[in-house]
PDB file of C-alpha atoms in Angstrom:
ATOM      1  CA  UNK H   3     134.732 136.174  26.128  1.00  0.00           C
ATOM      2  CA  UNK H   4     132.349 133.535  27.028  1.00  0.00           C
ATOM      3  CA  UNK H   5     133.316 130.033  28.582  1.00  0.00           C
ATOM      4  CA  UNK H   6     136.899 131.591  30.002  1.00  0.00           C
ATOM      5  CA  UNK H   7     138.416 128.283  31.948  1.00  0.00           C
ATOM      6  CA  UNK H   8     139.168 129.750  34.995  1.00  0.00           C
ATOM      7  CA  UNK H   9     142.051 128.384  37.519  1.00  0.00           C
ATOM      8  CA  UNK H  10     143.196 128.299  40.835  1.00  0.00           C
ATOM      9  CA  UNK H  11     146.534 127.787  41.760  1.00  0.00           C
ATOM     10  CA  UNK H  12     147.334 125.344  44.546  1.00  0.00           C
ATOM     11  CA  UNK H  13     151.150 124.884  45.234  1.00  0.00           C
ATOM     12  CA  UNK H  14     151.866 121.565  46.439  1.00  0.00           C
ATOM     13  CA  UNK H  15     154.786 118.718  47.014  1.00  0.00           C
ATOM     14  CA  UNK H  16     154.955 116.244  44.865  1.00  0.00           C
ATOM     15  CA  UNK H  17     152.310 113.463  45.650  1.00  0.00           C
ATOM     16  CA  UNK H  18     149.658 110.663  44.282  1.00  0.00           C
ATOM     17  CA  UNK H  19     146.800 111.766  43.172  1.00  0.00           C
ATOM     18  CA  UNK H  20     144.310 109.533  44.474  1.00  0.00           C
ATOM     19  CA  UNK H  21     141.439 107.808  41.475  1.00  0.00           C
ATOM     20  CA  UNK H  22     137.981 106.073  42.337  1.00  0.00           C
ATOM     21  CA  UNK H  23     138.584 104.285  38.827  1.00  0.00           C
ATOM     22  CA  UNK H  24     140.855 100.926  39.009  1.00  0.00           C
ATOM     23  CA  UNK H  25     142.366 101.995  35.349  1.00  0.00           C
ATOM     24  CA  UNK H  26     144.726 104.652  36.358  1.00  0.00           C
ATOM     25  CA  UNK H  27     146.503 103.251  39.484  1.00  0.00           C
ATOM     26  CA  UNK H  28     150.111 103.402  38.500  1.00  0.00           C
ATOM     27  CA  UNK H  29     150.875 105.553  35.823  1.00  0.00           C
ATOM     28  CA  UNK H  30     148.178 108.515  36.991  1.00  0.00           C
ATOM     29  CA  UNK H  31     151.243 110.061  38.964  1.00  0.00           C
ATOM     30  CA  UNK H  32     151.013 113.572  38.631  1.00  0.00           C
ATOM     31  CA  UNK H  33     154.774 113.781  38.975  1.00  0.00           C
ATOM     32  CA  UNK H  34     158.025 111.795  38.384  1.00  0.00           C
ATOM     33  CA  UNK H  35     160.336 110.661  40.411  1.00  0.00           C
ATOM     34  CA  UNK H  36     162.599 113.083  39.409  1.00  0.00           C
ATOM     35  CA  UNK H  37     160.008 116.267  40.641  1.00  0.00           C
ATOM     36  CA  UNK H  38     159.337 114.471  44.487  1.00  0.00           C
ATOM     37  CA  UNK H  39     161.806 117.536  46.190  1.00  0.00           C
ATOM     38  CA  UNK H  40     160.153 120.144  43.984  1.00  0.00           C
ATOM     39  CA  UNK H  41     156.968 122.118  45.211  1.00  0.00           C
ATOM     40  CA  UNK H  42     154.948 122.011  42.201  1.00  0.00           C
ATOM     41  CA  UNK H  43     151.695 124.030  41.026  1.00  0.00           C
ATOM     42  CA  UNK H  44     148.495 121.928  39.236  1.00  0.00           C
ATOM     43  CA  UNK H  45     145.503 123.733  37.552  1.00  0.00           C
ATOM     44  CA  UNK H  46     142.125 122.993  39.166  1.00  0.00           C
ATOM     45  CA  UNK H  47     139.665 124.379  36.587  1.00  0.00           C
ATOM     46  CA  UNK H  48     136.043 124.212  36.534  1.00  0.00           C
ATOM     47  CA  UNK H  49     134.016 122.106  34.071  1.00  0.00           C
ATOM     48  CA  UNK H  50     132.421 124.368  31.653  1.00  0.00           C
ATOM     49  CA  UNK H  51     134.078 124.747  28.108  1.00  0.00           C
ATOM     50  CA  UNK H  52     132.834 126.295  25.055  1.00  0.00           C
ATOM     51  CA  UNK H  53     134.726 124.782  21.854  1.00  0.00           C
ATOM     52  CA  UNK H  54     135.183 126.439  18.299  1.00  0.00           C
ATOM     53  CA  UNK H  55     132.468 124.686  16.215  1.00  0.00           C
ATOM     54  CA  UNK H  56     134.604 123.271  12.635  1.00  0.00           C
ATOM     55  CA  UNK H  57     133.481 125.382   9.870  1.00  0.00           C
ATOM     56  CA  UNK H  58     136.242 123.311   7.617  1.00  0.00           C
ATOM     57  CA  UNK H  59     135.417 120.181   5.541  1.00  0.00           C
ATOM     58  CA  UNK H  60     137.210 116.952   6.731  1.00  0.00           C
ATOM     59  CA  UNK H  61     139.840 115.956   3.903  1.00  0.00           C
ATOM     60  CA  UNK H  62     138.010 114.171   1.238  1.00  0.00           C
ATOM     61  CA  UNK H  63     138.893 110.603  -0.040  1.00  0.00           C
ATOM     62  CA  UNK H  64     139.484 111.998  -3.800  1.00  0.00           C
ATOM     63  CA  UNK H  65     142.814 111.339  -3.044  1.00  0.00           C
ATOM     64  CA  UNK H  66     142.561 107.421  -1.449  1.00  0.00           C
ATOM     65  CA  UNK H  67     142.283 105.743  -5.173  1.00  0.00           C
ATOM     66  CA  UNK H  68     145.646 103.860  -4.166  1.00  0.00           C
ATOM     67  CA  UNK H  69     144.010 102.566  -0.569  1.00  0.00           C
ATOM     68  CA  UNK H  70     141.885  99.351  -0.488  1.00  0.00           C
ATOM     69  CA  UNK H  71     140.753 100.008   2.580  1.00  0.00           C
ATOM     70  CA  UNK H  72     138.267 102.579   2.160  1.00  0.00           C
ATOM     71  CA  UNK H  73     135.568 100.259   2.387  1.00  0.00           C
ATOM     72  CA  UNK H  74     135.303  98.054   5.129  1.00  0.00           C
ATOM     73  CA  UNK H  75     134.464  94.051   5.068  1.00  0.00           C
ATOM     74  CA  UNK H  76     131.757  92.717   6.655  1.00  0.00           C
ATOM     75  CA  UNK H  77     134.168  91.210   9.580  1.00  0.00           C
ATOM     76  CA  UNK H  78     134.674  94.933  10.150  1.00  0.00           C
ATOM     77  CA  UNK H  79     131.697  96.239  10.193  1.00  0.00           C
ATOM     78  CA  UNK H  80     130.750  93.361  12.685  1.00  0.00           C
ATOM     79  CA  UNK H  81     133.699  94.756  15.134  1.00  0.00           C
ATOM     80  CA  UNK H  82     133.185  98.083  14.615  1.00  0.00           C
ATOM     81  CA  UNK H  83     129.209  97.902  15.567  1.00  0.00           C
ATOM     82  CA  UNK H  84     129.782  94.819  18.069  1.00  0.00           C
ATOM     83  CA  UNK H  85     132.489  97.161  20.073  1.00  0.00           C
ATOM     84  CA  UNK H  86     132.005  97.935  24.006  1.00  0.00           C
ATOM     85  CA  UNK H  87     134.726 100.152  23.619  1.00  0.00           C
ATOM     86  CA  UNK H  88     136.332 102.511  21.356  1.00  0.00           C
ATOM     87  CA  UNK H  89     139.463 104.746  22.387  1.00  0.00           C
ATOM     88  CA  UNK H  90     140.161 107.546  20.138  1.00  0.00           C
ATOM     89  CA  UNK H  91     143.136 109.930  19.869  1.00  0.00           C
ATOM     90  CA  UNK H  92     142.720 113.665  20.726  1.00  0.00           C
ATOM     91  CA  UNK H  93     145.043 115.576  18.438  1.00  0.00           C
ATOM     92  CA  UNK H  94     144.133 115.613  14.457  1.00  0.00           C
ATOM     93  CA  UNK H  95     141.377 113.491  15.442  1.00  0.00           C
ATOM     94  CA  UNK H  96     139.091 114.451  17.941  1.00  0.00           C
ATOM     95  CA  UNK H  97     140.173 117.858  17.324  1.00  0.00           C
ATOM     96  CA  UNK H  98     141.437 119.647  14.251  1.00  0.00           C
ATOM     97  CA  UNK H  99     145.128 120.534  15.157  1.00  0.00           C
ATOM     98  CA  UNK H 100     147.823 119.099  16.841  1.00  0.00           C
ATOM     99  CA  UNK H 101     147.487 120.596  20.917  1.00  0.00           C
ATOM    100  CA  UNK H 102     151.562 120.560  21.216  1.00  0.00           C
ATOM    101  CA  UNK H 103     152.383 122.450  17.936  1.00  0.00           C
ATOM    102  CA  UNK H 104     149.056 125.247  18.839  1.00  0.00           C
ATOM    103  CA  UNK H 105     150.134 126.034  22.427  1.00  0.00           C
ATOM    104  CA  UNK H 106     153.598 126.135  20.569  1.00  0.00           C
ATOM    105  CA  UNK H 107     153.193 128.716  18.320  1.00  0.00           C
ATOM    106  CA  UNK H 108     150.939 130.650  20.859  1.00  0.00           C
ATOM    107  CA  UNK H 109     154.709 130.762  23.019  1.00  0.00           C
ATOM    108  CA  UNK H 110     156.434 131.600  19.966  1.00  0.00           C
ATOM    109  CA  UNK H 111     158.098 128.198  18.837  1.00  0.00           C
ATOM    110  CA  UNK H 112     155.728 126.930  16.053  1.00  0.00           C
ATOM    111  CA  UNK H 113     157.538 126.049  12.892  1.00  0.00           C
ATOM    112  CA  UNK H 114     160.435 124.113  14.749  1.00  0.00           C
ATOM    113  CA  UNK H 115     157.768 122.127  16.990  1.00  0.00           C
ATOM    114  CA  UNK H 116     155.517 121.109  14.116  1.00  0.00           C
ATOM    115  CA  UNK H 117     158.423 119.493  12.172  1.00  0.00           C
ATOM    116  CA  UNK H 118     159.135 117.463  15.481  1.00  0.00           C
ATOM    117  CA  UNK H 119     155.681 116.282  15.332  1.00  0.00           C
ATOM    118  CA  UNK H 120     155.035 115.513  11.972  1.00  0.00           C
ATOM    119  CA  UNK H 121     158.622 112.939  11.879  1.00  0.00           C
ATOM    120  CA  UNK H 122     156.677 111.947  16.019  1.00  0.00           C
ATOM    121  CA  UNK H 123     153.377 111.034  13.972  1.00  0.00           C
ATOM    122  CA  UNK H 124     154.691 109.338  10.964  1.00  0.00           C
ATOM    123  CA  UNK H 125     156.541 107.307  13.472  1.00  0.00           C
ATOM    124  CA  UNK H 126     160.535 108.385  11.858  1.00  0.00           C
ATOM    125  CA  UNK H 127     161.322 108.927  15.521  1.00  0.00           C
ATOM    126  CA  UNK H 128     160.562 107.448  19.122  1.00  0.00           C
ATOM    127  CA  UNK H 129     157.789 109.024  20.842  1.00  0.00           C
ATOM    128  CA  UNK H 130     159.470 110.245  23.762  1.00  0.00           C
ATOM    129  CA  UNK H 131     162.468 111.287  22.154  1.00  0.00           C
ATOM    130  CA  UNK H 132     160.199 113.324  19.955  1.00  0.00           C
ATOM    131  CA  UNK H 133     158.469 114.995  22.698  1.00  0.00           C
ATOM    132  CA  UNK H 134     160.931 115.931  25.136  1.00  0.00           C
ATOM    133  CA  UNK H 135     162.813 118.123  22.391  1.00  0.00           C
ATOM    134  CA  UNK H 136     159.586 119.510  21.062  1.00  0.00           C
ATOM    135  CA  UNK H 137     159.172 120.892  25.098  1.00  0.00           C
ATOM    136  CA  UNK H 138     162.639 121.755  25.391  1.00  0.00           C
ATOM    137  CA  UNK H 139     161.806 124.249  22.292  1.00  0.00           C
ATOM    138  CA  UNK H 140     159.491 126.475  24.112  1.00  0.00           C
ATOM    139  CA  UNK H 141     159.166 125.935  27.993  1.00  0.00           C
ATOM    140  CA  UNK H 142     155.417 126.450  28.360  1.00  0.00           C
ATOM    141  CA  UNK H 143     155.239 127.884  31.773  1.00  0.00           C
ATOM    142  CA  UNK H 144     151.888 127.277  33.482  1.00  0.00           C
ATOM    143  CA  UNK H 145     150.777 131.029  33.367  1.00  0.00           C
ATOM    144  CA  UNK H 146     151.136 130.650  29.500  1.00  0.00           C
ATOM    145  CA  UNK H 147     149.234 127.189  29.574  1.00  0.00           C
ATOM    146  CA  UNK H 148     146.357 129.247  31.627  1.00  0.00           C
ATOM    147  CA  UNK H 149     145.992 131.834  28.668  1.00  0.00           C
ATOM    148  CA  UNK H 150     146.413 129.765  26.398  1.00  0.00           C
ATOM    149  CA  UNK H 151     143.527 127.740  27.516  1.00  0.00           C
ATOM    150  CA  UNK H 152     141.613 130.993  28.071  1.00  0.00           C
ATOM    151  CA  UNK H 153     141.609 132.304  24.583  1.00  0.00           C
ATOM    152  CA  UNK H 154     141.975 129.247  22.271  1.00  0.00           C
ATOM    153  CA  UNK H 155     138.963 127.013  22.902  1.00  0.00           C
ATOM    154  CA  UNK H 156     139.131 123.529  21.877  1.00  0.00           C
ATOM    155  CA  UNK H 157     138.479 123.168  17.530  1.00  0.00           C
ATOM    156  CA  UNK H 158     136.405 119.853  17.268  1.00  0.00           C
ATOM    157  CA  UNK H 159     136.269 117.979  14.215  1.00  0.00           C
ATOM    158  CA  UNK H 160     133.184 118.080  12.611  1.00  0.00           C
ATOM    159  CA  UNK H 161     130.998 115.160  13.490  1.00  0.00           C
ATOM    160  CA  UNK H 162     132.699 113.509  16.572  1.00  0.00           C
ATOM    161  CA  UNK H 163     130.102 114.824  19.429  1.00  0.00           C
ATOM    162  CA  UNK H 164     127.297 113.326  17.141  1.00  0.00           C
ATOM    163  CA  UNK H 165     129.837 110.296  16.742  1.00  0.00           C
ATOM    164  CA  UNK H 166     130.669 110.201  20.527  1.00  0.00           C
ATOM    165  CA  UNK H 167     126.968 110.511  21.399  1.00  0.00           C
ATOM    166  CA  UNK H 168     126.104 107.938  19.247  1.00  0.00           C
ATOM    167  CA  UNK H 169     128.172 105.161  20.996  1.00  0.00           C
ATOM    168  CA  UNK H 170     127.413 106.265  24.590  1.00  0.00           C
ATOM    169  CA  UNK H 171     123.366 105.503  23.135  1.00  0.00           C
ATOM    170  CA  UNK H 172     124.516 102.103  22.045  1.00  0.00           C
ATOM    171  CA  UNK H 173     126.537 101.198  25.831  1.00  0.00           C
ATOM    172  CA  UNK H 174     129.520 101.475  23.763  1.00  0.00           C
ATOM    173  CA  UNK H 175     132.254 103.238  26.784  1.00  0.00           C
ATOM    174  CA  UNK H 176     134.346 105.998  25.264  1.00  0.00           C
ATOM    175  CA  UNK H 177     138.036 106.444  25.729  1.00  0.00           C
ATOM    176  CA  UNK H 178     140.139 109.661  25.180  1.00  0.00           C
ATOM    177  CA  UNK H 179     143.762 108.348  24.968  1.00  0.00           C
ATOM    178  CA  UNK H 180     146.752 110.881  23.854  1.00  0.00           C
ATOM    179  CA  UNK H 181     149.883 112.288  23.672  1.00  0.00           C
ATOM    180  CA  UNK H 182     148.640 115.294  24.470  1.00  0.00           C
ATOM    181  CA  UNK H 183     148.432 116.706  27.780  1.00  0.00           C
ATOM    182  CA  UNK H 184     145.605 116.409  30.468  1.00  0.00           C
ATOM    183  CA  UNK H 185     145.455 120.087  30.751  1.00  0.00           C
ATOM    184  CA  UNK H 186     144.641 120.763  27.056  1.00  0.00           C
ATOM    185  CA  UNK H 187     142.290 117.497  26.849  1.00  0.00           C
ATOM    186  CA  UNK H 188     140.339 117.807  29.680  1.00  0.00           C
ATOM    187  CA  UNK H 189     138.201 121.001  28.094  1.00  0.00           C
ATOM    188  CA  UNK H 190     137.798 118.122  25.338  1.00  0.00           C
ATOM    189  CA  UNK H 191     136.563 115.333  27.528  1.00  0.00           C
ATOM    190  CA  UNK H 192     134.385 118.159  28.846  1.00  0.00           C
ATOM    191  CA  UNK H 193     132.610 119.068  25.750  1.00  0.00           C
ATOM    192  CA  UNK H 194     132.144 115.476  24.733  1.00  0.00           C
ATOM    193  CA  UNK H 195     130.615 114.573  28.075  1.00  0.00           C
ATOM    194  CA  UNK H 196     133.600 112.212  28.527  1.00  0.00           C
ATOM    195  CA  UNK H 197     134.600 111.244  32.333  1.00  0.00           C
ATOM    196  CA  UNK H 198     137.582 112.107  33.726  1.00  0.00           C
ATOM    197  CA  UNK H 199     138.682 108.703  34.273  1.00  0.00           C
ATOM    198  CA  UNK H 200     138.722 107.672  30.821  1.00  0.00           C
ATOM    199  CA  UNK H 201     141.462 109.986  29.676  1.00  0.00           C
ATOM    200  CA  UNK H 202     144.666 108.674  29.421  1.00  0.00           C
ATOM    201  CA  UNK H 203     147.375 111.551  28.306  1.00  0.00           C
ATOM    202  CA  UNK H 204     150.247 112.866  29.568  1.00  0.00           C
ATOM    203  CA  UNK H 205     150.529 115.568  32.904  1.00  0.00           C
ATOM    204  CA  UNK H 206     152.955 118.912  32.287  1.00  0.00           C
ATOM    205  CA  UNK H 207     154.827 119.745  35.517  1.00  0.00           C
ATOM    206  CA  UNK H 208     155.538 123.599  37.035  1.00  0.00           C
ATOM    207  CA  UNK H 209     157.265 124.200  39.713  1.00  0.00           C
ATOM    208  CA  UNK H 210     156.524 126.458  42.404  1.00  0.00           C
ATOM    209  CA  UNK H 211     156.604 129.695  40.491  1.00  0.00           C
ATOM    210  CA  UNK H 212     154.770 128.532  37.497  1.00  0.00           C
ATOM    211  CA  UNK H 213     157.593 127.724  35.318  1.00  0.00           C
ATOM    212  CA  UNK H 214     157.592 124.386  33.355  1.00  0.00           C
ATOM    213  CA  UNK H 215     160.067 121.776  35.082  1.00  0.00           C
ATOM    214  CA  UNK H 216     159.522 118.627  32.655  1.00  0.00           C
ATOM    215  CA  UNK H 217     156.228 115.983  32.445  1.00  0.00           C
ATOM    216  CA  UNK H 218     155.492 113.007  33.914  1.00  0.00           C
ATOM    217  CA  UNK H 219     157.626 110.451  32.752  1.00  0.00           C
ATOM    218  CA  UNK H 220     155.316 107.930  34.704  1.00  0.00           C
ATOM    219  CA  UNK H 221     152.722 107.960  32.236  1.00  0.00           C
ATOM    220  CA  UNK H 222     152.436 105.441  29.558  1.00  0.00           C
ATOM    221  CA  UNK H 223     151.519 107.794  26.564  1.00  0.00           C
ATOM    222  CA  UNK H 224     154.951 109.689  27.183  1.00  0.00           C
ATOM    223  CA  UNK H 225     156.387 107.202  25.188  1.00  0.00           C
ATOM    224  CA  UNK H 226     156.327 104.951  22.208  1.00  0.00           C
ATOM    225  CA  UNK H 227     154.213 101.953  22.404  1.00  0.00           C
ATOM    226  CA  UNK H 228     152.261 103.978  25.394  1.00  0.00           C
ATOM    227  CA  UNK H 229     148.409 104.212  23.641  1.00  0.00           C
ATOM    228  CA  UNK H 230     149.119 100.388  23.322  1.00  0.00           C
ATOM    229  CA  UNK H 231     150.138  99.942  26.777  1.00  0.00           C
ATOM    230  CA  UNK H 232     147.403 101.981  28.158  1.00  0.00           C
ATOM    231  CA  UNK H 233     144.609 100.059  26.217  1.00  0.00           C
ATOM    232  CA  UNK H 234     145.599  97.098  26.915  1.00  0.00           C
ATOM    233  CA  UNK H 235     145.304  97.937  31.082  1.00  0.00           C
ATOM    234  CA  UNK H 236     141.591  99.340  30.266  1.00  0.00           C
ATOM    235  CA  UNK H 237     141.055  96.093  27.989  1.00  0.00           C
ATOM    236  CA  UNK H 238     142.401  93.756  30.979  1.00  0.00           C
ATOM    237  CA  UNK H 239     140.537  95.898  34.122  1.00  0.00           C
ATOM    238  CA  UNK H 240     137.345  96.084  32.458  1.00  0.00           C
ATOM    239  CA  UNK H 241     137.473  92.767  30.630  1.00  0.00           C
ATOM    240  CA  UNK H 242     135.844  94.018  27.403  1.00  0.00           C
ATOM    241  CA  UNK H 243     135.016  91.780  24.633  1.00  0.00           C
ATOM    242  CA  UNK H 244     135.670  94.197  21.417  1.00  0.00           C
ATOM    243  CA  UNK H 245     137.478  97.228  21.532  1.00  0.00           C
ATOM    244  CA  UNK H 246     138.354  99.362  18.870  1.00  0.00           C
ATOM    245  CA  UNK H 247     141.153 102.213  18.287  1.00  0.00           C
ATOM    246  CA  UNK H 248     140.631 105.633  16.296  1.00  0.00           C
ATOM    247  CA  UNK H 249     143.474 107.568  15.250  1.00  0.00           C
ATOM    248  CA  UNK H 250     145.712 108.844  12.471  1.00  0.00           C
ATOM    249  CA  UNK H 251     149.285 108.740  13.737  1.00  0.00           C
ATOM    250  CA  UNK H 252     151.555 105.853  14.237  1.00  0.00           C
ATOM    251  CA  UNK H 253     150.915 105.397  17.519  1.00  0.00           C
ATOM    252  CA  UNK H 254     147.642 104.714  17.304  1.00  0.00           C
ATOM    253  CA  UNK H 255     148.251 102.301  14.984  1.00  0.00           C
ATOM    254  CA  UNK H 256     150.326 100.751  17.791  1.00  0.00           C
ATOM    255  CA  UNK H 257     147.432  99.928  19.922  1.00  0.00           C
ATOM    256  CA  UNK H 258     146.129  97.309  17.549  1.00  0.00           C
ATOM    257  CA  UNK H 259     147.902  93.979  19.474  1.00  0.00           C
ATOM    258  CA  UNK H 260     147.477  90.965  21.381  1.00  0.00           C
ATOM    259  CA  UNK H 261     145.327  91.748  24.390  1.00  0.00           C
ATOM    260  CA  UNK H 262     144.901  95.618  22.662  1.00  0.00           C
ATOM    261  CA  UNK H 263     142.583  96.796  20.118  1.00  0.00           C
ATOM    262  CA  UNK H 264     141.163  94.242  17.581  1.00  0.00           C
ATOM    263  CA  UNK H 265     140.223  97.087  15.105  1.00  0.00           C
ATOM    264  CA  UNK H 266     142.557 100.322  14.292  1.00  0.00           C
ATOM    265  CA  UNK H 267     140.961 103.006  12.084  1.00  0.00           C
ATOM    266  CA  UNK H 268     142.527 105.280  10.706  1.00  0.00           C
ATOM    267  CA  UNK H 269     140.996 108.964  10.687  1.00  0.00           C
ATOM    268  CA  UNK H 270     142.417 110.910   8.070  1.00  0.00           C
ATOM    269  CA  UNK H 271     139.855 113.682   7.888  1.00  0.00           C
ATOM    270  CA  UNK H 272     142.867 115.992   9.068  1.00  0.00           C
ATOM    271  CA  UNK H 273     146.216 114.855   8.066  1.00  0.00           C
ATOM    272  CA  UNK H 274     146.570 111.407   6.056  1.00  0.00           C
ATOM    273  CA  UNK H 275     149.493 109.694   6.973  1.00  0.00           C
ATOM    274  CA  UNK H 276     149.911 107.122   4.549  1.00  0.00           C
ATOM    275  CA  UNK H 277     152.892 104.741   6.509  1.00  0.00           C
ATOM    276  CA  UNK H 278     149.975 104.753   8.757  1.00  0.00           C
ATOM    277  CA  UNK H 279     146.785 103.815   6.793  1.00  0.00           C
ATOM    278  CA  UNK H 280     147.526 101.874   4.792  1.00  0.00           C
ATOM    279  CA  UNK H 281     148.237  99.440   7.265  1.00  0.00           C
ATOM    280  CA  UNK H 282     144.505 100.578   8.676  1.00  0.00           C
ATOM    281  CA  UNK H 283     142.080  97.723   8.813  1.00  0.00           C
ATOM    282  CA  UNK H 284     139.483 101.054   7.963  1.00  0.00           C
ATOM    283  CA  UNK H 285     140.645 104.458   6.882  1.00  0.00           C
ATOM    284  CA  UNK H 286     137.828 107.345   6.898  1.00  0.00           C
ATOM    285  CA  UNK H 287     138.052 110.797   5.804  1.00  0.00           C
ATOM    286  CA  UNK H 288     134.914 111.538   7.515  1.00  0.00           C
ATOM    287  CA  UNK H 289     132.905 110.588  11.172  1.00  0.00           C
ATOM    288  CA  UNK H 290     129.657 110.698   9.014  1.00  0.00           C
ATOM    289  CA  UNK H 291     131.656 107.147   7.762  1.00  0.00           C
ATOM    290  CA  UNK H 292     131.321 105.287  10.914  1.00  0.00           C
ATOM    291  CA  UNK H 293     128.009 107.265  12.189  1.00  0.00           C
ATOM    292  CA  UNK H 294     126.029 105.784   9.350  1.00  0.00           C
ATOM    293  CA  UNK H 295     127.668 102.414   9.341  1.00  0.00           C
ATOM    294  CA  UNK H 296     125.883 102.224  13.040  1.00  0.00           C
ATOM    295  CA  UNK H 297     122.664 102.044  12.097  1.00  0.00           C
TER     296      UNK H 297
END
């Protein structure tokens, strides 16, 4: 099969891993303190990914006659086209599925994962509640991670490398920023031409045999309120002047705050979460949307 992510396996003590970018000092931990007296193993993969082009329609807005948001106001459109930078979630945005619930059901633990993240999304339950018991259903060890990775290529949404490319033409700097985990994401940021040090997610741990021994509880998207946390630090490091949020779940909508996003759209080409956009100051059904509205 062509574009196999291939791995070596380093095992190492718990340390820092050291960034060249200012954003991700103190919650890029690779561990918790909790893993420090634990030899643990990290993937080190190379940076060629092939992804599953979308043959699927985005949801269509036949179904948004109750929204009033469908069509933004010209203080939006000023934002959105005025932005320096937009973050966007990963899962049921940037991609078609949810990352947890797929590598789930690839170890056998679908069904009872997905309902975890569908009460995570619509925001019924705290984040990190929600994802430590979604873990605790299946135990990904990192030899399952590996072939998972291997033989289910990242499914983009249709329209988001055109969107992505779009922005980086126009200055605008692009932000991944998930719940997800780096491991799954970082074929993603690959694709999109996204740099490392723009993706903001969460970090599974193995120990020294390869089985799973938790995630980093360091990391600010582990939790609720974390995409909000993490945009304001890249708002306040790189000092930008307009910043907008892309997402469909609740805590995306979370990053729209004081010192955080100005603008949250909502993205409901995959799953429309209506607690969710209808507090949206935009909600799409489709990239093509905001693509257009660019020119």
């Amino acid at each position: 099969m062509e574009g196999l992510v291939h791995y070596r396996i380093n095992p190492i003590h718990a340390t820092r891993r050291q960034y060249h970018s200012c954003l991700v000092p103190a919650f890029s931990l690779l561990l918790s303190k909790n893993f420090t007296k634990t030899p643990v193993l990290f993937m080190k993969g190379h940076r060629s990914f092939n992804s599953v082009v979308a043959s699927v329609q985005p949801l269509d807005a036949s179904g948004s006659g109750h929204f009033d948001n469908t069509l933004p106001s010209k203080v939006i459109l000023q934002l959105w086209r005025s932005a320096d930078a937009v973050c966007f979630d990963v899962d049921s945005t940037v991609c078609l599925d949810e990352g947890i619930d797929e590598l789930a059901e690839f170890c056998g633990a679908g069904k009872a994962v997905a309902d975890w993240t569908a009460r995570a999304m619509g925001g019924s339950v705290p984040f990190e509640e929600a994802l430590a018991a979604r873990l605790s259903l299946f135990k990904p060890s990192l030899p399952q991670v590996q072939e998972f990775l291997e033989t289910r290529p990242p499914k983009i949404s249709p329209g988001i490398n055109e969107l992505v490319k779009k922005l980086k033409a126009k200055n605008t700097n692009v932000y991944l920023i998930s719940g997800g985990f780096r491991q799954m994401i970082n074929p993603v940021a690959s694709i999109l031409g996204i740099p490392p040090e723009n993706i903001f997610a969460n970090q599974l741990l193995f120990g020294s045999s390869g089985e799973f021994v938790g995630f980093d509880v360091n990391e600010p998207t582990s939790r609720s309120g974390g995409k909000a946390t993490a945009v304001q630090k890249i708002r306040k490091v790189r000092g930008y002047k307009a910043l907008v949020m892309i997402g469909d779940g609740a805590t995306d909508l979370e990053a729209r705050k004081p010192g955080g996003a100005d603008l949250f759209i909502c993205y409901a080409g995959v799953q429309l979460r209506e607690a969710v956009a209808v507090k949206a100051d935009w909600l799409v059904f489709n990239f093509a949307d905001l693509i257009n509205s660019l020119e």
